[in-house]
Coordinates of C-alpha atoms and ligand atoms in Angstrom, one line a residue:
K1 CA 111.6 94.5 99.9
K2 CA 113.8 91.4 99.4
T3 CA 115.8 89.0 101.7
N4 CA 119.5 88.8 101.9
P5 CA 121.0 85.9 100.7
T6 CA 119.5 83.4 103.4
I7 CA 119.2 80.0 104.2
V8 CA 116.7 78.5 106.1
F9 CA 116.8 75.5 108.4
I10 CA 113.6 74.0 109.6
F11 CA 113.7 71.5 112.6
G12 CA 110.7 69.3 112.3
G13 CA 111.3 69.3 108.3
S14 CA 109.2 66.2 107.9
G15 CA 106.4 67.5 110.2
D16 CA 102.8 68.6 110.0
L17 CA 103.1 72.4 110.4
N18 CA 105.8 72.4 107.7
H19 CA 103.7 70.8 105.3
R20 CA 100.8 72.9 105.9
K21 CA 102.1 76.6 106.7
L22 CA 105.8 76.8 106.3
T23 CA 106.6 75.5 103.0
P24 CA 103.6 76.8 101.4
A25 CA 104.5 80.5 102.8
L26 CA 107.8 80.2 101.5
Y27 CA 106.6 79.2 98.2
N28 CA 104.2 82.0 97.9
L29 CA 107.3 84.5 99.4
Y30 CA 109.2 83.0 96.6
V31 CA 105.8 83.9 94.1
D32 CA 105.4 87.4 95.2
G33 CA 109.4 88.0 94.6
F34 CA 110.6 88.6 98.5
L35 CA 113.0 85.9 98.5
N36 CA 116.7 86.7 97.0
D37 CA 117.8 84.3 94.1
Q38 CA 120.2 83.5 96.7
F39 CA 117.9 81.5 98.9
K40 CA 117.8 77.5 100.4
V41 CA 115.5 75.8 102.6
Y42 CA 116.8 72.6 104.3
G43 CA 114.2 70.7 106.1
L44 CA 115.4 68.5 108.8
G45 CA 114.4 65.4 110.3
R46 CA 114.8 61.5 111.2
T47 CA 112.8 60.2 108.1
D48 CA 114.6 59.2 105.3
Y49 CA 113.7 61.2 102.1
T50 CA 115.8 62.1 99.1
D51 CA 115.5 65.6 97.9
K52 CA 113.2 64.4 95.3
K53 CA 110.9 62.5 98.0
Y54 CA 111.1 65.3 100.3
R55 CA 110.0 67.9 97.4
D56 CA 107.1 65.5 96.1
H57 CA 105.7 65.4 99.8
L58 CA 105.9 69.1 99.8
L59 CA 104.3 69.7 96.5
E60 CA 101.4 67.5 98.1
G61 CA 101.0 70.1 100.7
I62 CA 101.3 72.8 98.4
Q63 CA 98.2 71.6 96.4
L64 CA 96.4 71.0 99.9
F65 CA 97.3 74.2 101.8
S66 CA 98.4 77.1 100.1
R67 CA 96.5 79.8 99.0
R68 CA 98.3 79.4 95.2
K69 CA 98.1 76.0 93.8
D70 CA 101.1 74.5 91.7
D71 CA 100.7 71.1 89.8
G72 CA 104.5 70.9 90.2
K73 CA 105.0 72.7 86.5
G74 CA 104.3 76.2 87.7
P75 CA 106.9 78.3 89.9
W76 CA 107.1 75.5 92.5
K77 CA 109.1 73.6 89.9
E78 CA 111.8 76.6 90.3
F79 CA 111.6 77.2 93.5
S80 CA 111.6 73.3 94.7
E81 CA 115.2 73.3 93.2
K82 CA 116.3 75.4 96.4
V83 CA 114.5 72.9 99.0
H84 CA 116.5 70.2 100.2
Y85 CA 116.5 67.6 103.0
L86 CA 119.1 66.7 105.6
K87 CA 118.7 63.6 107.6
M88 CA 119.8 64.5 111.2
D89 CA 118.7 63.3 115.0
A90 CA 118.4 66.9 116.4
G91 CA 117.1 65.5 119.6
A92 CA 120.6 64.0 120.1
G93 CA 122.0 67.1 120.3
T94 CA 125.7 66.4 119.7
A95 CA 127.8 68.5 118.0
E96 CA 128.7 66.0 115.6
E97 CA 125.3 65.7 114.2
Y98 CA 125.2 69.6 114.0
S99 CA 128.4 69.8 112.1
I100 CA 126.4 68.9 109.2
L101 CA 124.5 72.2 109.3
D102 CA 127.8 74.1 109.2
K103 CA 129.1 72.2 106.5
A104 CA 125.7 73.1 104.5
I105 CA 126.5 76.4 105.5
Q106 CA 129.9 76.9 104.7
E107 CA 129.6 75.1 101.2
T108 CA 126.5 77.6 100.3
E109 CA 128.2 80.6 101.0
K110 CA 131.4 79.1 99.0
E111 CA 128.6 78.9 96.0
W112 CA 127.4 82.2 96.9
K113 CA 130.4 84.2 97.3
V114 CA 128.6 85.9 100.6
E115 CA 127.9 85.5 103.6
A116 CA 124.2 84.3 104.5
D117 CA 121.8 85.1 107.0
V118 CA 120.8 82.0 108.8
L119 CA 117.4 81.2 110.2
Y120 CA 116.8 78.1 112.3
Y121 CA 113.2 77.3 112.7
L122 CA 112.2 75.1 115.9
S123 CA 109.2 73.4 114.3
V124 CA 109.3 70.8 116.9
G125 CA 108.0 69.6 120.6
P126 CA 109.0 72.0 123.4
N127 CA 111.1 69.5 125.0
L128 CA 113.5 69.6 122.1
F129 CA 114.1 73.8 122.0
P130 CA 116.5 73.7 124.4
I131 CA 118.5 70.9 122.9
I132 CA 118.4 72.4 119.6
A133 CA 119.2 75.6 120.9
K134 CA 122.4 74.3 122.8
G135 CA 122.9 72.5 119.1
I136 CA 122.7 75.5 117.2
S137 CA 125.2 77.1 119.3
T138 CA 127.7 75.0 118.6
I139 CA 127.4 75.6 114.9
K140 CA 130.5 77.6 114.2
S141 CA 129.1 79.6 110.9
S142 CA 126.5 80.8 113.2
H143 CA 128.2 82.8 115.5
K144 CA 127.6 85.9 113.7
E145 CA 124.9 87.6 115.5
D146 CA 123.7 90.1 113.4
K147 CA 123.2 87.0 110.4
T148 CA 121.7 84.5 113.0
R149 CA 118.1 84.0 114.3
I150 CA 116.2 81.3 115.8
V151 CA 112.1 81.2 115.3
I152 CA 110.4 79.4 118.1
E153 CA 107.1 78.0 117.8
K154 CA 104.5 77.8 120.6
P155 CA 104.1 76.5 123.3
F156 CA 106.5 78.8 125.2
G157 CA 106.9 77.3 128.4
H158 CA 104.1 75.3 130.0
D159 CA 103.9 77.6 132.7
L160 CA 105.7 80.8 134.3
Q161 CA 108.4 78.6 135.5
T162 CA 109.3 76.8 132.6
A163 CA 109.2 79.9 130.1
M164 CA 111.4 81.7 132.5
D165 CA 113.7 78.6 132.4
L166 CA 113.4 78.5 128.3
N167 CA 114.0 82.3 128.7
K168 CA 117.0 82.1 130.6
L169 CA 118.8 79.3 129.1
L170 CA 118.5 81.1 125.4
A171 CA 119.4 84.1 126.9
G172 CA 122.7 82.4 127.6
L173 CA 123.4 81.4 124.0
F174 CA 121.7 84.2 122.2
Q175 CA 121.3 87.9 122.0
E176 CA 117.4 88.5 122.8
D177 CA 117.1 90.4 119.3
Q178 CA 118.2 86.8 117.7
I179 CA 115.1 85.0 119.0
Y180 CA 111.9 85.2 117.3
R181 CA 109.2 83.8 119.8
I182 CA 106.2 83.2 117.2
D183 CA 102.3 83.8 118.0
H184 CA 100.8 83.3 114.5
Y185 CA 97.9 85.5 115.1
L186 CA 100.1 88.4 115.3
G187 CA 100.7 87.7 111.6
K188 CA 97.1 88.0 110.7
E189 CA 96.0 90.8 108.6
T190 CA 93.2 91.7 110.5
V191 CA 94.8 91.6 113.7
Q192 CA 97.7 93.9 112.0
N193 CA 94.7 96.4 111.0
I194 CA 93.4 97.0 114.8
L195 CA 96.9 99.5 115.2
A196 CA 95.8 101.3 111.7
L197 CA 92.2 101.3 112.5
R198 CA 92.9 102.7 116.0
F199 CA 96.1 105.1 115.4
A200 CA 95.8 105.9 111.6
N201 CA 92.4 107.4 112.2
T202 CA 90.9 110.2 114.3
L203 CA 87.7 108.7 114.6
F204 CA 87.8 105.8 117.0
E205 CA 90.8 107.0 119.5
P206 CA 89.1 110.0 121.4
I207 CA 86.0 107.7 122.2
W208 CA 88.7 104.1 122.8
N209 CA 88.2 104.6 126.9
N210 CA 86.3 103.9 129.7
K211 CA 84.1 107.3 129.1
Y212 CA 82.4 105.6 125.9
I213 CA 83.0 101.7 126.0
D214 CA 81.1 99.8 128.0
H215 CA 82.6 96.3 127.3
V216 CA 84.9 94.4 124.9
Q217 CA 84.6 90.9 124.1
I218 CA 86.9 88.4 122.3
T219 CA 85.9 85.3 120.7
A220 CA 88.4 82.5 119.2
A221 CA 85.7 79.6 118.7
E222 CA 86.6 76.5 116.3
T223 CA 84.5 74.2 114.8
V224 CA 87.4 71.3 115.1
G225 CA 87.9 69.1 118.5
V226 CA 91.6 67.9 119.5
E227 CA 91.8 66.2 116.0
D228 CA 95.0 63.8 116.2
R229 CA 96.3 66.2 118.7
G230 CA 94.8 64.9 121.7
G231 CA 98.6 63.9 123.4
Y232 CA 99.8 67.6 123.4
Y233 CA 96.4 69.4 124.0
D234 CA 95.8 67.0 127.3
T235 CA 99.1 68.7 128.7
S236 CA 97.7 72.1 127.7
G237 CA 94.0 73.1 127.6
A238 CA 92.2 76.1 126.0
L239 CA 93.7 78.6 128.7
R240 CA 97.2 77.6 127.8
D241 CA 96.6 76.9 123.7
M242 CA 94.9 79.9 122.9
I243 CA 94.2 82.7 125.8
Q244 CA 97.6 82.9 127.1
N245 CA 99.1 83.6 124.2
H246 CA 96.9 84.4 120.8
I247 CA 94.0 85.9 122.8
L248 CA 96.0 88.2 125.3
Q249 CA 97.7 89.6 122.2
V250 CA 95.3 90.6 120.3
L251 CA 93.7 91.9 123.9
C252 CA 96.7 94.1 123.7
M253 CA 96.4 95.3 120.6
V254 CA 92.9 96.3 121.3
A255 CA 94.0 97.7 125.0
M256 CA 97.6 99.4 123.9
E257 CA 98.6 103.1 124.3
A258 CA 99.7 104.8 121.1
P259 CA 103.1 103.9 120.1
V260 CA 105.5 106.6 119.5
S261 CA 107.2 104.5 116.7
F262 CA 106.9 101.6 114.9
D263 CA 109.8 100.3 116.4
A264 CA 110.0 96.9 117.9
N265 CA 110.6 97.5 120.9
E266 CA 108.3 100.4 121.5
I267 CA 105.6 98.4 120.4
R268 CA 106.1 95.7 122.7
N269 CA 106.6 98.1 125.1
K270 CA 103.2 99.4 124.9
K271 CA 102.0 96.0 124.6
T272 CA 103.7 95.0 127.9
D273 CA 102.1 97.7 130.0
V274 CA 98.8 96.3 129.1
L275 CA 99.9 92.9 130.0
K276 CA 101.4 94.1 133.6
A277 CA 98.1 96.2 134.4
I278 CA 95.7 93.0 134.0
K279 CA 94.5 92.3 137.3
R280 CA 95.9 89.0 138.9
Y281 CA 92.9 86.9 140.2
T282 CA 92.7 85.6 144.0
N283 CA 91.4 81.9 144.2
E284 CA 88.1 83.4 144.9
E285 CA 87.9 85.8 142.3
V286 CA 89.0 83.1 139.7
K287 CA 85.7 81.4 140.8
E288 CA 83.7 84.5 139.9
N289 CA 85.7 85.3 136.7
V290 CA 86.6 82.4 134.8
V291 CA 84.4 79.4 133.5
R292 CA 86.0 76.2 131.8
G293 CA 84.5 73.7 130.0
Q294 CA 85.3 70.2 128.5
Y295 CA 83.1 68.8 125.3
G296 CA 81.0 65.7 125.8
A297 CA 80.1 63.2 122.8
G298 CA 77.5 64.6 120.2
W299 CA 77.0 65.8 116.8
M300 CA 79.4 68.0 114.6
K301 CA 77.5 69.0 111.1
G302 CA 75.8 65.5 111.0
S303 CA 78.5 63.1 112.1
K304 CA 79.3 61.7 115.4
V305 CA 81.9 62.9 117.4
N306 CA 83.5 61.6 120.2
A307 CA 83.8 63.2 123.7
Y308 CA 87.2 64.7 124.8
R309 CA 88.1 61.9 127.3
E310 CA 87.3 59.4 124.4
E311 CA 90.1 61.0 122.1
K312 CA 93.2 59.3 121.2
G313 CA 96.2 60.7 123.4
V314 CA 93.5 62.0 126.5
D315 CA 93.3 60.6 130.0
P316 CA 89.7 59.1 130.4
N317 CA 89.5 61.1 133.5
S318 CA 91.3 64.4 132.0
A319 CA 90.4 67.8 133.4
T320 CA 91.7 69.3 130.8
E321 CA 89.4 72.6 129.7
T322 CA 88.7 72.2 126.1
Y323 CA 87.0 75.7 126.5
A324 CA 87.5 78.5 128.7
A325 CA 85.9 82.1 129.1
V326 CA 87.3 84.6 131.2
K327 CA 86.6 88.4 132.8
F328 CA 89.7 90.3 132.5
Q329 CA 90.3 93.7 134.0
I330 CA 92.6 96.1 133.1
D331 CA 93.5 98.4 135.8
N332 CA 94.9 101.4 134.0
W333 CA 93.6 105.0 133.8
R334 CA 92.2 104.0 130.1
W335 CA 90.2 100.9 130.9
Q336 CA 89.2 101.1 134.7
G337 CA 85.6 99.6 135.0
V338 CA 85.7 98.3 131.2
P339 CA 85.5 94.6 131.1
F340 CA 87.1 92.7 128.5
Y341 CA 85.4 89.2 128.1
V342 CA 87.1 86.6 126.3
R343 CA 86.5 83.0 125.7
S344 CA 88.0 80.0 123.1
G345 CA 86.8 76.5 122.5
K346 CA 87.1 73.6 120.5
Y347 CA 83.9 72.2 118.8
L348 CA 81.9 75.4 118.9
A349 CA 78.9 76.4 116.8
E350 CA 81.1 78.3 114.5
K351 CA 84.6 79.3 113.0
T352 CA 85.2 82.7 114.2
T353 CA 87.7 85.2 115.9
L354 CA 85.9 88.1 116.5
I355 CA 86.3 91.2 118.7
T356 CA 83.5 93.7 119.7
I357 CA 84.0 96.8 121.0
H358 CA 80.5 97.8 122.9
F359 CA 80.3 101.5 123.1
K360 CA 78.0 102.9 126.1
Q361 CA 74.2 103.7 125.6
A362 CA 73.8 107.4 124.1
P363 CA 71.7 109.6 126.1
N364 CA 68.7 109.5 123.6
Y365 CA 65.9 110.9 125.8
A366 CA 64.6 112.9 123.2
F367 CA 63.1 110.4 121.3
P368 CA 59.4 109.4 121.7
A369 CA 59.6 105.5 123.8
E370 CA 58.1 104.2 120.8
A371 CA 60.9 105.2 118.7
V372 CA 63.5 103.1 120.5
D373 CA 62.1 99.8 120.5
A374 CA 64.8 98.4 118.5
W375 CA 67.6 100.5 120.1
R376 CA 70.9 99.0 120.5
P377 CA 74.1 100.5 121.8
N378 CA 76.7 101.2 118.9
R379 CA 79.1 98.3 118.6
L380 CA 82.6 98.1 116.4
T381 CA 83.0 94.7 115.3
L382 CA 86.6 93.4 113.8
T383 CA 86.0 90.1 112.3
I384 CA 89.6 88.3 112.1
Q385 CA 88.3 85.1 110.4
P386 CA 86.7 83.6 108.4
E387 CA 85.6 86.8 107.1
N388 CA 88.3 89.8 107.5
D389 CA 85.9 93.0 108.2
V390 CA 85.3 95.7 110.3
R391 CA 81.7 96.6 111.0
L392 CA 80.1 99.6 112.8
L393 CA 76.4 99.2 114.1
F394 CA 74.6 102.3 114.7
Q395 CA 70.8 103.6 115.0
A396 CA 69.2 105.3 111.7
K397 CA 65.9 106.3 111.2
R398 CA 63.5 104.1 109.6
P399 CA 62.0 105.3 106.3
G400 CA 58.5 106.5 106.8
Q401 CA 56.3 109.3 108.8
T402 CA 56.9 108.2 112.3
M403 CA 60.3 108.9 114.4
S404 CA 61.3 104.9 114.2
L405 CA 64.7 104.1 115.5
N406 CA 66.2 100.9 113.6
P407 CA 69.9 99.3 114.0
V408 CA 71.9 99.3 110.8
E409 CA 75.6 98.6 109.8
M410 CA 78.1 100.3 107.8
V411 CA 80.8 97.5 106.5
F412 CA 84.3 97.4 105.5
N413 CA 84.9 94.1 103.8
Y414 CA 88.6 93.4 103.2
A415 CA 88.2 91.3 100.1
D416 CA 85.6 93.5 98.5
A417 CA 88.0 96.6 99.1
Y418 CA 90.8 95.5 97.9
N419 CA 91.4 93.3 94.9
E420 CA 94.7 92.0 95.9
P421 CA 95.0 88.6 97.8
Q422 CA 95.9 88.7 101.7
P423 CA 99.3 86.7 102.7
E424 CA 99.0 84.1 105.2
A425 CA 100.0 85.0 108.8
Y426 CA 103.0 82.3 108.3
E427 CA 103.9 84.4 105.4
T428 CA 104.3 87.7 106.9
L429 CA 106.2 86.4 110.0
L430 CA 108.3 84.3 108.4
L431 CA 109.4 87.2 106.1
D432 CA 109.6 89.6 109.2
A433 CA 111.9 87.2 110.9
M434 CA 114.2 87.0 107.4
M435 CA 114.1 90.6 107.3
G436 CA 115.3 90.7 110.9
N437 CA 112.0 92.5 112.2
S438 CA 111.0 91.5 115.5
T439 CA 107.9 93.6 116.2
Q440 CA 105.3 90.8 115.4
F441 CA 107.1 88.5 117.8
M442 CA 107.2 87.9 121.4
R443 CA 109.7 89.5 123.6
N444 CA 111.5 87.6 126.7
D445 CA 109.6 89.6 129.3
Q446 CA 106.0 89.7 127.0
V447 CA 105.8 86.0 127.5
E448 CA 106.6 86.0 131.1
I449 CA 103.8 88.5 131.8
A450 CA 101.4 86.7 129.9
W451 CA 102.0 83.9 131.9
K452 CA 101.9 85.9 134.8
V453 CA 98.3 86.8 134.1
V454 CA 97.0 83.4 133.5
M455 CA 99.0 81.2 136.4
P456 CA 96.3 82.3 139.1
I457 CA 93.8 80.5 136.9
L458 CA 95.8 77.3 136.7
D459 CA 97.1 77.3 140.0
S460 CA 93.5 77.6 141.3
W461 CA 92.2 74.5 138.9
N462 CA 95.4 72.7 140.1
S463 CA 94.2 72.7 143.7
K464 CA 90.5 71.6 142.9
V465 CA 89.1 68.1 142.3
P466 CA 88.4 67.9 138.4
V467 CA 84.8 69.8 138.1
S468 CA 81.9 68.1 136.8
F469 CA 83.0 67.6 133.0
P470 CA 82.0 67.2 130.2
N471 CA 79.5 69.9 130.7
Y472 CA 78.9 71.4 126.8
S473 CA 78.0 69.6 123.8
P474 CA 79.6 69.5 120.5
G475 CA 77.9 72.3 118.0
S476 CA 76.9 74.5 121.1
W477 CA 78.3 77.9 122.1
G478 CA 79.9 76.2 125.0
P479 CA 79.0 75.5 128.8
E480 CA 75.7 77.7 130.1
E481 CA 78.1 78.7 133.0
A482 CA 79.8 80.9 130.5
D483 CA 76.5 82.7 129.6
A484 CA 75.7 83.3 133.2
L485 CA 79.7 84.7 133.5
I486 CA 78.2 87.5 131.5
A487 CA 74.8 87.8 132.0
K488 CA 75.2 88.5 135.7
D489 CA 76.5 92.3 134.5
G490 CA 73.5 92.2 132.3
R491 CA 75.4 91.4 129.2
S492 CA 75.5 88.6 126.5
W493 CA 78.0 87.0 124.1
T494 CA 78.2 88.6 120.7
N495 CA 78.6 85.0 118.4
S496 CA 78.3 86.1 114.9
P497 CA 79.2 89.6 113.3
Ligands
BG6_1 C1 96.9 77.2 117.1 C2 96.3 76.0 118.6 O1 97.8 78.0 118.3 O2 96.1 77.5 116.9 C3 95.5 75.2 117.9 O3 97.9 75.1 119.1 C4 94.6 76.1 117.2 O4 94.8 74.2 119.0 C5 94.8 77.1 116.4 O5 93.4 75.3 116.2 C6 94.1 78.0 115.9 O6 94.2 79.0 115.0 P1 93.8 79.6 113.6 O7 94.7 80.3 113.0 O8 93.0 78.6 113.0 O9 92.7 80.3 114.5

């Protein structure tokens, strides 16, 4: 598996995502031998950089954030010769500005004596997506549909209407199979493993339905606050930032029907079917099934932290939620009556992303009452981070002369099982985009239906005067109302694997 001769242009080349994720991902792909010798990456931005200064800046990112470090004398030295910087004002959007890129492509193709694949990566604010997309469409060398791809970072739209507008604009400029809408959760190893676990084993699928599963939980908890992203976050919130995209995508992997092939559209059709089946809530049902929270001031790991409303870039009266919990219902044959409880928040007690499948109680009537003291239903836990593992909780007989049952766990840990480093999500996704595989990217309809799922919640919140925020303390597991949301169904959140 190796890329074709490829040129990557990164809009937002001097930005944070490139520094932390994109360049480290390309560097690791290079070290792992996935990049063609004919490979070039151009960072694009308004900052003044020489190639040398730009490379030094990126090397710092490798040292801080890459899974492989490099002191500048290792493989980085060779790789960095493939890295260039072009100063341009992409937001100006003039054909003249974009002709710099045309020139770079032509010169490179002349040097390589082949037609190059070209990947444009939009690692910029969403207000620039339309301008840059139009700019790219003016580049003559990029009129080869099978050689040109465009990767769009999140957020894809602010709501259904803006997502539809953006889809429409892109559809006027490119073919759908040239457009790669990124959701980095889909590149995570353990998220990809959901498909293997479910569909490469006989064991799980027969019981993966409402006959045997009581409910499902998906938690994406973070121990960071909004950091220096207050300005963006205050226009977004937990529902838009995490649930509309990452969590719904993970939910689709858990709930989808078996695909008949690994064709990109086949997998995405099956996921889209799940989104279509999620019940759209009325205003009244939003109150019953959704909880939002905002953190106040407090302490995280011994340090004092600001309330959300005191964060830089945040409105002091902000109604934006930094926590959201939703009970979703999937109205199809398989999942009728099985709630999917999902939640995500900033400044929570632990950094963890986990999926728990809670099975129904076994008909364990034969056991004497005293045997089942510590009885717990079977549970399958998929931990996505920080550890990557799969755990199965079941009952065993405690050693001794009496029949006494005890919950025990069978654990499969990625790091222990495979003595191989795991690629980062951005490595997997960048390689897929360069290879033209869009399976793990969002299709136009997928992104719109995901918006349709959350719009009733956003609309219902909008029509209300802000609730009594802040309502949870940093370092907690979120607002009490979220515990009540699940407790009223006689269940409780699983916080740790
Ligand atoms: C991003 C969100 O998409 O995902 C951030 O914008 C969030 O707010 C991040 O912190 C979480 O990603 P991960 O991979 O650290 O779980």
